[in-house]
Each structure stands twice: as structure tokens, then as C-alpha cells.
Coordinates of C-alpha atoms in Angstrom, one line a residue:
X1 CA 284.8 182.9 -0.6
X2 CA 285.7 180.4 2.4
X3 CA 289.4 178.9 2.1
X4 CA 290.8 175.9 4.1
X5 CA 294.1 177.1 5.8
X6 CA 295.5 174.1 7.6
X7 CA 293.1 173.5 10.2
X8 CA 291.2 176.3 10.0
X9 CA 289.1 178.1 7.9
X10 CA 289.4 182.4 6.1
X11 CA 286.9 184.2 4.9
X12 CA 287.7 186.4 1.9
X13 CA 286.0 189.3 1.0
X14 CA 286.2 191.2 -2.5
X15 CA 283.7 193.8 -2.8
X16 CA 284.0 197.3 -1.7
X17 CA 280.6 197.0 -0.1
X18 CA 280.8 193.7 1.9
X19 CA 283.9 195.2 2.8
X20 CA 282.6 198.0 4.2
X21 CA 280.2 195.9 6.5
X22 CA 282.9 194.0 7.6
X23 CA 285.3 197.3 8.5
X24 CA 282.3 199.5 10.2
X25 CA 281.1 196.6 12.6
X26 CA 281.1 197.7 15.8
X27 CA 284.1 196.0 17.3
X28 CA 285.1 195.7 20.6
X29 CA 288.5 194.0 21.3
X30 CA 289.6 194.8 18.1
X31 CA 291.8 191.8 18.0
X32 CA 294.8 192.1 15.8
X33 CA 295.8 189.1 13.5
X34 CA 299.2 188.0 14.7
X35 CA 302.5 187.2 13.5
X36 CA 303.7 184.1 14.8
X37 CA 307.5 184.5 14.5
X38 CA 307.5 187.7 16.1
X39 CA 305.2 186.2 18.9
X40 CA 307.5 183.5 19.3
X41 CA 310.5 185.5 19.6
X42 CA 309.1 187.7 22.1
X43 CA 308.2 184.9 24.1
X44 CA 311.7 183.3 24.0
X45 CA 313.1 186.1 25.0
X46 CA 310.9 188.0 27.3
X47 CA 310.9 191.2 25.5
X48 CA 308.6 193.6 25.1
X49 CA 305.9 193.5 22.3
X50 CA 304.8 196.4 20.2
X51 CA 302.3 198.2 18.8
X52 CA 301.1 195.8 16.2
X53 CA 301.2 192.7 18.2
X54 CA 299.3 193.4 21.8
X55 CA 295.6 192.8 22.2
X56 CA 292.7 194.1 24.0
X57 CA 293.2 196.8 27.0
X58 CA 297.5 196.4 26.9
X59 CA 297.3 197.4 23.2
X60 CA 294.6 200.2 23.4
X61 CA 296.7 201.8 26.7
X62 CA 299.5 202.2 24.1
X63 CA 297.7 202.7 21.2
X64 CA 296.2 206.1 22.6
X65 CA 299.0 208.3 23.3
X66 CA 300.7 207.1 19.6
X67 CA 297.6 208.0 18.1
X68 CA 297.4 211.6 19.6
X69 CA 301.0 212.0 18.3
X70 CA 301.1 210.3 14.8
X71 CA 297.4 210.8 13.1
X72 CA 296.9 214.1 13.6
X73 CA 297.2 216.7 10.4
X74 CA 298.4 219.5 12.5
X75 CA 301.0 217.3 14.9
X76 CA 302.2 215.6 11.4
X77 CA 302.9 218.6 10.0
X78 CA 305.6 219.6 12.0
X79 CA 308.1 216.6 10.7
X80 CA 308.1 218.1 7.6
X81 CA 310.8 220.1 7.4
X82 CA 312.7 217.7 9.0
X83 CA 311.6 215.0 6.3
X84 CA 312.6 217.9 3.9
X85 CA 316.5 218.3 5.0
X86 CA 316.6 214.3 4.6
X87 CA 315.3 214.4 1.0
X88 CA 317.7 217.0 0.2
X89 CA 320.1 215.3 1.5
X90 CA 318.8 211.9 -0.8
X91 CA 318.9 214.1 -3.8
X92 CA 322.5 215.4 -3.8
X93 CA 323.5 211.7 -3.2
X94 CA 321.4 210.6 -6.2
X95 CA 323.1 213.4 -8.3
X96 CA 326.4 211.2 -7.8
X97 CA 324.6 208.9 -9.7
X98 CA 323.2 209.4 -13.7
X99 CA 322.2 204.9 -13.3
X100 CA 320.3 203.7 -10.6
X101 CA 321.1 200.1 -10.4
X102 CA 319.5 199.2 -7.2
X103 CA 316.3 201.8 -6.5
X104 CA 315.2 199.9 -3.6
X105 CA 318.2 199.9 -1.9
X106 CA 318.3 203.1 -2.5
X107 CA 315.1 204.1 -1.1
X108 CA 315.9 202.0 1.8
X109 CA 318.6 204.4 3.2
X110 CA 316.1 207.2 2.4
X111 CA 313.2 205.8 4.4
X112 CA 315.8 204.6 6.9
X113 CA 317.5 208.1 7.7
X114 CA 313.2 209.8 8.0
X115 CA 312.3 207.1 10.2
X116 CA 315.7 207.3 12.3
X117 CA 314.9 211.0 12.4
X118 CA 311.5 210.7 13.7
X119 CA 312.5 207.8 16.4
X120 CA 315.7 209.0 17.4
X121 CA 315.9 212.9 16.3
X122 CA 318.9 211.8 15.1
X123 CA 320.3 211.1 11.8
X124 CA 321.5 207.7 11.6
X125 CA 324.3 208.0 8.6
X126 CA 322.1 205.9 6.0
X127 CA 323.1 208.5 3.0
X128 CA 326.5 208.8 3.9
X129 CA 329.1 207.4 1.4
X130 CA 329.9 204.6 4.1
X131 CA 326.4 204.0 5.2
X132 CA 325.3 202.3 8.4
X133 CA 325.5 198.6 6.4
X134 CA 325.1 196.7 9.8
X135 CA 321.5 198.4 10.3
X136 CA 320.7 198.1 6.8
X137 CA 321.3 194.3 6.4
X138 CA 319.4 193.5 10.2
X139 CA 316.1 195.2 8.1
X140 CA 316.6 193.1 5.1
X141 CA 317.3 189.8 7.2
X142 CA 314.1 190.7 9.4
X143 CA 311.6 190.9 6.5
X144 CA 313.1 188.2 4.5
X145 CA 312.8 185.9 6.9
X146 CA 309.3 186.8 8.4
X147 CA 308.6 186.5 4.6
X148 CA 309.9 182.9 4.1
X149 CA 308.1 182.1 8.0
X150 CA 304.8 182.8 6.0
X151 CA 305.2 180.5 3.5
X152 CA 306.7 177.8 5.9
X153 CA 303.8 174.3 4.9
X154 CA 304.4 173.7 9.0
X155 CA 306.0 175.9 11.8
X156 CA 309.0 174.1 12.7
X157 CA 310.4 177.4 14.1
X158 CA 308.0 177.3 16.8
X159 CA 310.2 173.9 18.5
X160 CA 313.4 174.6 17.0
X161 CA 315.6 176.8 16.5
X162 CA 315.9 176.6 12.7
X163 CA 318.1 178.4 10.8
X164 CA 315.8 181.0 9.4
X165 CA 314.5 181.2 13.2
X166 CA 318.1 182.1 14.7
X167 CA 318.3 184.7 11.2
X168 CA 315.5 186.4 12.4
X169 CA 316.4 186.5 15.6
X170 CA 319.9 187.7 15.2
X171 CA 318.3 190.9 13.4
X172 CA 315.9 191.9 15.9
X173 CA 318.9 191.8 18.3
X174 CA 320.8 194.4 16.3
X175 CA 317.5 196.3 15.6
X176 CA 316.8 196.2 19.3
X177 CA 320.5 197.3 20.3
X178 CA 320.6 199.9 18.1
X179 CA 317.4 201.0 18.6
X180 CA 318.0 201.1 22.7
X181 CA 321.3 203.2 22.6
X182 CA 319.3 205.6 20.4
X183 CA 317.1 206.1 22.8
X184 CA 319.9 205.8 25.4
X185 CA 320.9 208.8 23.9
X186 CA 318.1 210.6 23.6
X187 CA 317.4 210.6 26.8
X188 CA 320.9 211.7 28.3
X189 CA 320.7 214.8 25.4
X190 CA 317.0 215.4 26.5
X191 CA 317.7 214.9 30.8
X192 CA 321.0 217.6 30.0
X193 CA 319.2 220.3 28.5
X194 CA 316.7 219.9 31.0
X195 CA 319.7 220.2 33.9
X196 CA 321.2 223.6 31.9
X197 CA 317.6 225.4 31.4
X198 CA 317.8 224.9 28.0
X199 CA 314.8 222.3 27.3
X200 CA 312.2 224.4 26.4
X201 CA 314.3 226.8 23.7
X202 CA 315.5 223.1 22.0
X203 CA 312.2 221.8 21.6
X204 CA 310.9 224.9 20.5
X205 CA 312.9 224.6 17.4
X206 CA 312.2 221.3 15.9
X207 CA 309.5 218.5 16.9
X208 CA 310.7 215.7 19.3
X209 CA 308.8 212.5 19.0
X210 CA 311.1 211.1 21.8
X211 CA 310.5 213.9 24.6
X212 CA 306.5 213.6 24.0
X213 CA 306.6 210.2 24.6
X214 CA 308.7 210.4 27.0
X215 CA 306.8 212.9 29.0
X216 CA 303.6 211.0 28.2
X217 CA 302.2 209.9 31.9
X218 CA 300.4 207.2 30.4
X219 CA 303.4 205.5 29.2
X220 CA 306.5 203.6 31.2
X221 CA 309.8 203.9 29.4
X222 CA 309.4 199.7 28.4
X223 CA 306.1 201.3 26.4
X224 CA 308.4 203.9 24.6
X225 CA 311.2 201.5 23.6
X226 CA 308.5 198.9 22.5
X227 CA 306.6 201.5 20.0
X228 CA 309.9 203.5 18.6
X229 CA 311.5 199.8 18.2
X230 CA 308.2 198.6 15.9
X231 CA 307.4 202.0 14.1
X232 CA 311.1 202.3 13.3
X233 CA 310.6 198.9 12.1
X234 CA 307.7 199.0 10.1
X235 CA 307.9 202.4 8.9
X236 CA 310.9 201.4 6.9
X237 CA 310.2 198.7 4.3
X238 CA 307.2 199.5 3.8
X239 CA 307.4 203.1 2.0
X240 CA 310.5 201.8 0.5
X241 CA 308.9 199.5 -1.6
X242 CA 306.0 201.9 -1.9
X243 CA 308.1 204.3 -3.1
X244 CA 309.4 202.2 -6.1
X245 CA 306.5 201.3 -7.6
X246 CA 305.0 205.4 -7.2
X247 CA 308.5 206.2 -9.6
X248 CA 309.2 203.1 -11.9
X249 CA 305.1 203.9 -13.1
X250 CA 306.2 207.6 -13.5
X251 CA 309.1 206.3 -15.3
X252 CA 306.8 203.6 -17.3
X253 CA 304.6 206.7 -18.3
X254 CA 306.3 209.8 -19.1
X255 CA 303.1 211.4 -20.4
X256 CA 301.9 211.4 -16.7
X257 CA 305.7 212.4 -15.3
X258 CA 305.6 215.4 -17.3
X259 CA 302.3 216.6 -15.7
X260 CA 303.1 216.0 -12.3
X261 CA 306.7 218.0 -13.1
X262 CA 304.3 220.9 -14.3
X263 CA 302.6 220.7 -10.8
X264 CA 305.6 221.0 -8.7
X265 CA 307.3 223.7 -10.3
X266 CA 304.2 225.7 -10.5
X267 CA 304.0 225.1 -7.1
X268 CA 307.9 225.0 -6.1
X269 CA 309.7 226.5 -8.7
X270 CA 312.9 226.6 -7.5
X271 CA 312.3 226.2 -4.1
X272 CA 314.4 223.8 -2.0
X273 CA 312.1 223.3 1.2
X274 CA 309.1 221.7 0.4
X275 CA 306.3 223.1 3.3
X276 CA 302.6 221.5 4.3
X277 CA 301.5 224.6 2.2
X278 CA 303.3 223.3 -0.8
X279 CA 302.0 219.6 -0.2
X280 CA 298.2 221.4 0.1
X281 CA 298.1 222.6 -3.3
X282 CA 300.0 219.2 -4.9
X283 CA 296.8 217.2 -6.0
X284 CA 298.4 215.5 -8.6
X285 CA 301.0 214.3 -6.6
X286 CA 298.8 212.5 -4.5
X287 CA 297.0 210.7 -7.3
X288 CA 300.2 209.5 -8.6
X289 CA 300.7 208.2 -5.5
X290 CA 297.3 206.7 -4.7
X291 CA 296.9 205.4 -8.2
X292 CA 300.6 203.1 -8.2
X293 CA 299.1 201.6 -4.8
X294 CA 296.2 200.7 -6.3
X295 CA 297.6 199.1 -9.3
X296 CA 300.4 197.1 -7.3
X297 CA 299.0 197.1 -3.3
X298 CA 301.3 197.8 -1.0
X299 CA 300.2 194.9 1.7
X300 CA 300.0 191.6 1.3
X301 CA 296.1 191.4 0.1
X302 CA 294.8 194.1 2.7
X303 CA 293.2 194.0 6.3
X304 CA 292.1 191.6 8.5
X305 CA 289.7 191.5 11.1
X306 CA 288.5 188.7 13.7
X307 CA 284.8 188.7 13.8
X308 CA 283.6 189.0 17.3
X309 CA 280.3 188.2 17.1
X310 CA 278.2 186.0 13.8
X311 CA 278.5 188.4 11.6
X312 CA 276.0 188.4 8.5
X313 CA 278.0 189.8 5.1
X314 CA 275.6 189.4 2.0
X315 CA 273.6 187.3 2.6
X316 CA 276.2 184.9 4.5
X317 CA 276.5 184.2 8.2
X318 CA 280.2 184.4 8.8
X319 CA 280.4 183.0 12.7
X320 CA 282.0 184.3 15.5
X321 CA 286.1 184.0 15.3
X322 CA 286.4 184.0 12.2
X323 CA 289.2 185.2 10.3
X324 CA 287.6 187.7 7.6
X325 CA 290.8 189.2 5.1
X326 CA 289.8 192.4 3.2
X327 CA 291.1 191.4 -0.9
X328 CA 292.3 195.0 -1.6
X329 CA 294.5 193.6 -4.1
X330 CA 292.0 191.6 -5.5
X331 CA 289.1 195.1 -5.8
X332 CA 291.7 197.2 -6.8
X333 CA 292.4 195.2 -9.8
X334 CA 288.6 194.5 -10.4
X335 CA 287.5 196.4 -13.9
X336 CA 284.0 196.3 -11.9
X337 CA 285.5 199.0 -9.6
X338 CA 288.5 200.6 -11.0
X339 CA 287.7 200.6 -15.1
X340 CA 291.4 199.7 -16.9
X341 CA 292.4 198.6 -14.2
X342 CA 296.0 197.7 -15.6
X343 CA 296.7 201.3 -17.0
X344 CA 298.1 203.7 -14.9
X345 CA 295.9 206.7 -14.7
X346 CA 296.3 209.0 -11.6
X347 CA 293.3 211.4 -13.0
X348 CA 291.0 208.4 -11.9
X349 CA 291.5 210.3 -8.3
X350 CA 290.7 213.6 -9.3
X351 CA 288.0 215.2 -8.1
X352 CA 286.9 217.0 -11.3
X353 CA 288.3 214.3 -13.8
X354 CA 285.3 214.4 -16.8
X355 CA 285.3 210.5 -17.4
X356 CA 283.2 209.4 -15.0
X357 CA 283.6 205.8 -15.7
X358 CA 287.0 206.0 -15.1
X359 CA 286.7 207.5 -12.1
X360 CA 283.9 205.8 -10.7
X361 CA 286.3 203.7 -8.2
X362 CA 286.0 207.1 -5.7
X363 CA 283.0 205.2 -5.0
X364 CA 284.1 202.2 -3.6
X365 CA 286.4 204.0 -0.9
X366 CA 286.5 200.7 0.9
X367 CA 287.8 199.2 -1.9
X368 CA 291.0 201.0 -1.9
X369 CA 292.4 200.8 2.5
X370 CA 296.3 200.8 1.8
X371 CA 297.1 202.1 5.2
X372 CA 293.8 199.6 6.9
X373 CA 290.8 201.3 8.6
X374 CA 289.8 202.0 11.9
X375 CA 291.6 201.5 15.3
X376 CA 293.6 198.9 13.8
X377 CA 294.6 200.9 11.0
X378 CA 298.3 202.0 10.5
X379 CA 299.7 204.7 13.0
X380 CA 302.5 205.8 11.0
X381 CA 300.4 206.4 8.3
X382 CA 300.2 210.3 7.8
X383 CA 304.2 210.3 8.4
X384 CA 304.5 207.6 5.8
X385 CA 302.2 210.0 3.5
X386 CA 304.2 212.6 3.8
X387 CA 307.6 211.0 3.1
X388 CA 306.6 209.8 -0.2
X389 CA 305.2 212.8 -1.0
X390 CA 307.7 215.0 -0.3
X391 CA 310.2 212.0 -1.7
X392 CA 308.8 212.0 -4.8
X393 CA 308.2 215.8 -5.4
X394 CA 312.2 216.8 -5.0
X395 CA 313.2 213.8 -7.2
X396 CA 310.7 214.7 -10.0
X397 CA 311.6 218.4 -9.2
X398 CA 315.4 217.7 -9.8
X399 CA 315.7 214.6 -12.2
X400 CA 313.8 213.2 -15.4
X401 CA 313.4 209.5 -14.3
X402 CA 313.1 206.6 -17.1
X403 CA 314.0 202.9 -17.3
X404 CA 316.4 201.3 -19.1
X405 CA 315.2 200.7 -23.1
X406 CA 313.2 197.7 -23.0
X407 CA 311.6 197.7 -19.9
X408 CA 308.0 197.5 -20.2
X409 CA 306.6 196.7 -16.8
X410 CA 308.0 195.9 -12.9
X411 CA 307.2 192.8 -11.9
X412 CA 306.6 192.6 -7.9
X413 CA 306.4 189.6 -5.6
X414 CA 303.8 189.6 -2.7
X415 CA 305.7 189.1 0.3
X416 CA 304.8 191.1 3.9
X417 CA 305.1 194.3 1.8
X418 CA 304.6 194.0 -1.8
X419 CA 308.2 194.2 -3.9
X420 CA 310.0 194.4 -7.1
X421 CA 310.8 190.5 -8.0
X422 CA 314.1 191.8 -9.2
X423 CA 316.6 194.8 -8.9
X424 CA 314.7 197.9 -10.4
X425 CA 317.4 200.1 -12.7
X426 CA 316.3 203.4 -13.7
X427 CA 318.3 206.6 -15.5
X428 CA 318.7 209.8 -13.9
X429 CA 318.3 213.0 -16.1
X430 CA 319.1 216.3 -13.9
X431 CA 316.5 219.0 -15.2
X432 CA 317.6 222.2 -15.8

């Protein structure tokens, strides 16, 4: 369908097919949908964009060398020990706690302390008794109010400095602070080593996003702090609120709880350190996870791509310059697709799952893109992968989770990153 946005006109698609067409066009510039607020605040201040905001060959220079380091299965695999020791680290703090009265706040120091770790090689403090509040509230002012800029009828932000404008600017100034004397750091840890002969043995313990960026040729140290400031960014919310949904439907539906606890212990037992092996053989797991983000979608309808040439999408001519937005949310609630749609069935992703109606939605894979496709798809998303997983595995592992009686459903709001409308409360019982 063709919608009239202000001046301008979107094309939405919501078939898995069209959709495909759309993703596999050949695309050249591969130009990325921007985010105003952030483009104006880069402009105002002259600071360096990231990832997710540059275009053509400035983007693809930097997109490169992230790519090498963040998408591949065997490079990924490395941070997971590391995510391991954090999730530990999550679960004896949840122990302290038999009510859960604020899970995403929760998860947000979880996510925080695995991102920080990956950026900085550092832990930042997050699941401490006094946590790092000052970080933690610059991340919730800087989505809220890139929320509320989307829902703005007319841009005043863009020739004032409005209130929610000088918000969202204060929190990228504590994001980028903190973020720069991380890497501050890093480097004076990192340049000492070197100095003492030490550098090689200290890398060879534990992976260093930092130093292989860093020592990247291709990239100038304004490249570095611009792609560690938006993954650590971006990496946060996001699997935070993923992560709530992926336990409050495990909560919701005990049946399917108790399955996935069979899984892990038969593949962990008692095991503390969850390894790439373990994650291998944890099938279930993944469909837990796959099936919450298709019920609730993690993005705010899916991707979006600029068409670079007319473009011809069943049957329609869809002209050049258009703004074409992939309705994940809307396919992966379509019965047409994904058969009961509303019920939460994980088996729907299994390979050998012996309802084939339910499980006829493996073949509409383009219906289902949490993460986007593509060059333009997310960069952190094998790291994000593996946090939830490994997130979700030791909590399941260690606690029966359930919501309070009365709770039926969770509602969500689609903002940036899809939420819970309201606190999420759920009851912690320690397995044996």
C-alpha cells in the first residue's frame, strides 16, 4: 500500500515474497533511511557520525572492517566466554532477588555490562549494588527522546533548541564522554603492554575488539570512536527489550519453559560456562527466541530500503527514490504466513516439527528479518544472538520464571525498539 507522510509518499510492503524482490534488488548505494535528530545533532556539533548514519563510499569504508570483525561465526565465537562471566555475574545478582519488579531495567544493566565489555574490554560496574546510574539514565533519555522526535506532527527541533532537543543532546554528551575515556583507556592499557613486551601474551588470552580496530589500517582513530560510540549505543536497548519479551512468553507458557529447561540441562547440567559447543546443540533455545520476535517484532515495523532505480514489485511500478518499508510486524502476525499467529509456539522453527501447517512460515524467510538483510543489515547482530542466548540459558538453567497471578499477556508499545507499555514484574524460583 502507498501512504502519504507529510509531503511525501512510503511504500509498504506485507508479503514475504514482494519482500523478497524488494531486499535482493541489486543495490548500489545502499542508502540508509536516516534519523533526523541524530543528523541534526551531529551537524550542530560537528561530531562524527556512525555506522548507521553515513552513506555511500564513507559508510561502506567503515562498514568493511566492522563487518570482518562482528559477522563472522568463528570471530563471534570468541566473546563468548566473556559474555559468559557477565551472565554469571547477572544471575548471582538476580538470586538477591525472589520479585522482579522492574525486568527491563534489569536487563538493561545486563546488556549494558556485555556491550561495555565488547567496546571497552572493560566492565563498566552496571551489576554492581551501586550501579553506574549516570550511564544508565543518558541510555534511557537517548531513546526516549529519539522516540518522542518520531512522533513530533512537525520538526521544531530542527530550528530550536526544544526541550526534548537539548534532552537528547545532553545524553549523547555523557554517552560520548564516557564512551571517549573508555577508549582513552584502552588505548594507554593497550600502548603499555605494547612498551613492556607484553602485548601479544594479553591478547592471546581474551578477544580485544578495541586493539583490532585499532590496528585496522583502514580505519583512523575518529572511525574507531564513531563505531564503538553507536554499537555501544545500539547494542544496548535493543536486546534489552528483546530479552523481555523472549522470558515473560516463557513465563506466560510454562509448558514450553519446561522443555527448554530439559534442553539446557541435558546439554549443561551443572555446568557454569556456557561454550559455542553448548549453544550448537541448543535448538530449542533458539526457537524460543526466534518465535517471541516474531510474535512481538523487535523493530519498529522492519527494514527499509530507498529504491534506486523504478522498481517493479507485483505487478506495481514503485519509482525511483522511493521509500519502500518492509511490514515484518505486519507478516509475522499474518495467519497466511505464520498459522496462530497469537500463540506462542517455538516448535513452528523446528526443523523436524510434524505439523506442517504450523510450520509452514520457514517458508517465507523474508517474512521474518529481525536483524534486516543485506549490507544494511545489523552488524552487531551475531553478538546480540549470542547474548540472549546465553542470557536466557543460565536464567532458565538457575530460576523457574512466572508472572505475577493474573497476568495474562505483556502489552508492548512500538517505539525505535519495541517495549513493554508498563513495568514487567516476574517471580524468581531457584531450581534445585
Amino acid at each position: 500500500m502507498r501512504l502519504r507522510m507529510g509531503k511525501d509518499f512510503v511504500v509498504y510492503i506485507s508479503h514475504p515474497d514482494l519482500a523478497k524482490t524488494v531486499f535482493q534488488y541489486p543495490y548500489q548505494e545502499h542508502v540508509r533511511v536516516g534519523l533526523d535528530i541524530m543528523e541534526v545533532y551531529h551537524k550542530r556539533t560537528g561530531t562524527k557520525k556512525g555506522l548507521s548514519l553515513l552513506q555511500g563510499e564513507e559508510w561502506l569504508a567503515l562498514r568493511r572492517p566492522a563487518q570482518e570483525k562482528m559477522l563472522k561465526p568463528t570471530v563471534v565465537a570468541d566473546y563468548v566466554p566473556m559474555i559468559g562471566n557477565v551472565t554469571n555475574d547477572f544471575v548471582k545478582r538476580l538470586r538477591q532477588q525472589h520479585t522482579v519488579t522492574d525486568l527491563l531495567e534489569e536487563l538493561f544493566k545486563y546488556t549494558t555490562e556485555s556491550v561495555g565489555m565488547l567496546c571497552f574490554n572493560k566492565r563498566l560496574g552496571c551489576l554492581d549494588s551501586s550501579p553506574n546510574t549516570k550511564l544508565i539514565k543518558a541510555l534511557e533519555d537517548m531513546f526516549t527522546t529519539m522516540q518522542q522526535s518520531f512522533l513530533l506532527p512537525f520538526p521544531t527541533y530542527k530550528f530550536f533548541r526544544t526541550k526534548m532537543y537539548t534532552a537528547f543532546e545532553r545524553s549523547q554528551q555523557v554517552l560520548n564522554e564516557i564512551t571517549h575515556k573508555e577508549i582513552e583507556d584502552q588505548v594507554m592499557v593497550l600502548t603499555k603492554l605494547k612498551e613492556e613486551g607484553k602485548l601479544d601474551d594479553y591478547l592471546s588470552k581474551d578477544p580485544n575488539f578495541m586493539h583490532s580496530l585499532l590496528s585496522d589500517p583502514r580505519l583512523s582513530k575518529e572511525d574507531v570512536v564513531g563505531l564503538i560510540t553507536s554499537l555501544f549505543g545500539g547494542g544496548i536497548d535493543s536486546t534489552a527489550n528483546g530479552m523481555v519479551f523472549v522470558l515473560t512468553d516463557l513465563a506466560l507458557n510454562q509448558d514450553k519453559q519446561e522443555i527448554l529447561n530439559q534442553e539446557i540441562q541435558q546439554v549443561l547440567g551443572d555446568q557454569q560456562t556456557v561454550t559455542k559447543e553448548h549453544l550448537s546443540k541448543m535448538s530449542y533455545l533458539k526457537a524460543c527466541v526466534k518465535e517471541s520476535q516474531r510474535k512481538v517484532f523487535p523493530v519498529l515495523f522492519g527494514a527499509a530500503r530507498v529504491t534506486e532505480n523504478d522498481l517493479v514489485v507485483g505487478g506495481y511500478q514503485i519509482p525511483k527514490n522511493m521509500l519502500v518499508i518492509l511490514n515484518n510486524m505486519c507478516m509475522c502476525n499474518d495467519e497466511r504466513f505464520y498459522p496462530n499467529p497469537k500463540q506462542y509456539i517455538p516448535e513452528r522453527w523446528m526443523r523436524k516439527y510434524k505439523d506442517e501447517t504450523i510450520a509452514k512460515g520457514k517458508d517465507y524467510p523474508f517474512g521474518f528479518k529481525p536483524f534486516g538483510f543485506g549490507p544494511r543489515g545489523c552488524v552487531g547482530q551475531r553478538f546480540a544472538e549470542n547474548e540472549i542466548y546465553i542470557g536466557v540459558a543460565k536464567i532458565i538453567q538457575n530460576f523457574k520464571i512466572s508472572m505475577p497471578s493474573g497476568i495474562k499477556e505483556v502489552k508492548h508499545v512500538n517505539r525505535v525498539f519495541t517495549s513493554p507499555l508498563d513495568k514487567v514484574t516476574v517471580l524468581l524460583t531457584e531450581r534445585n
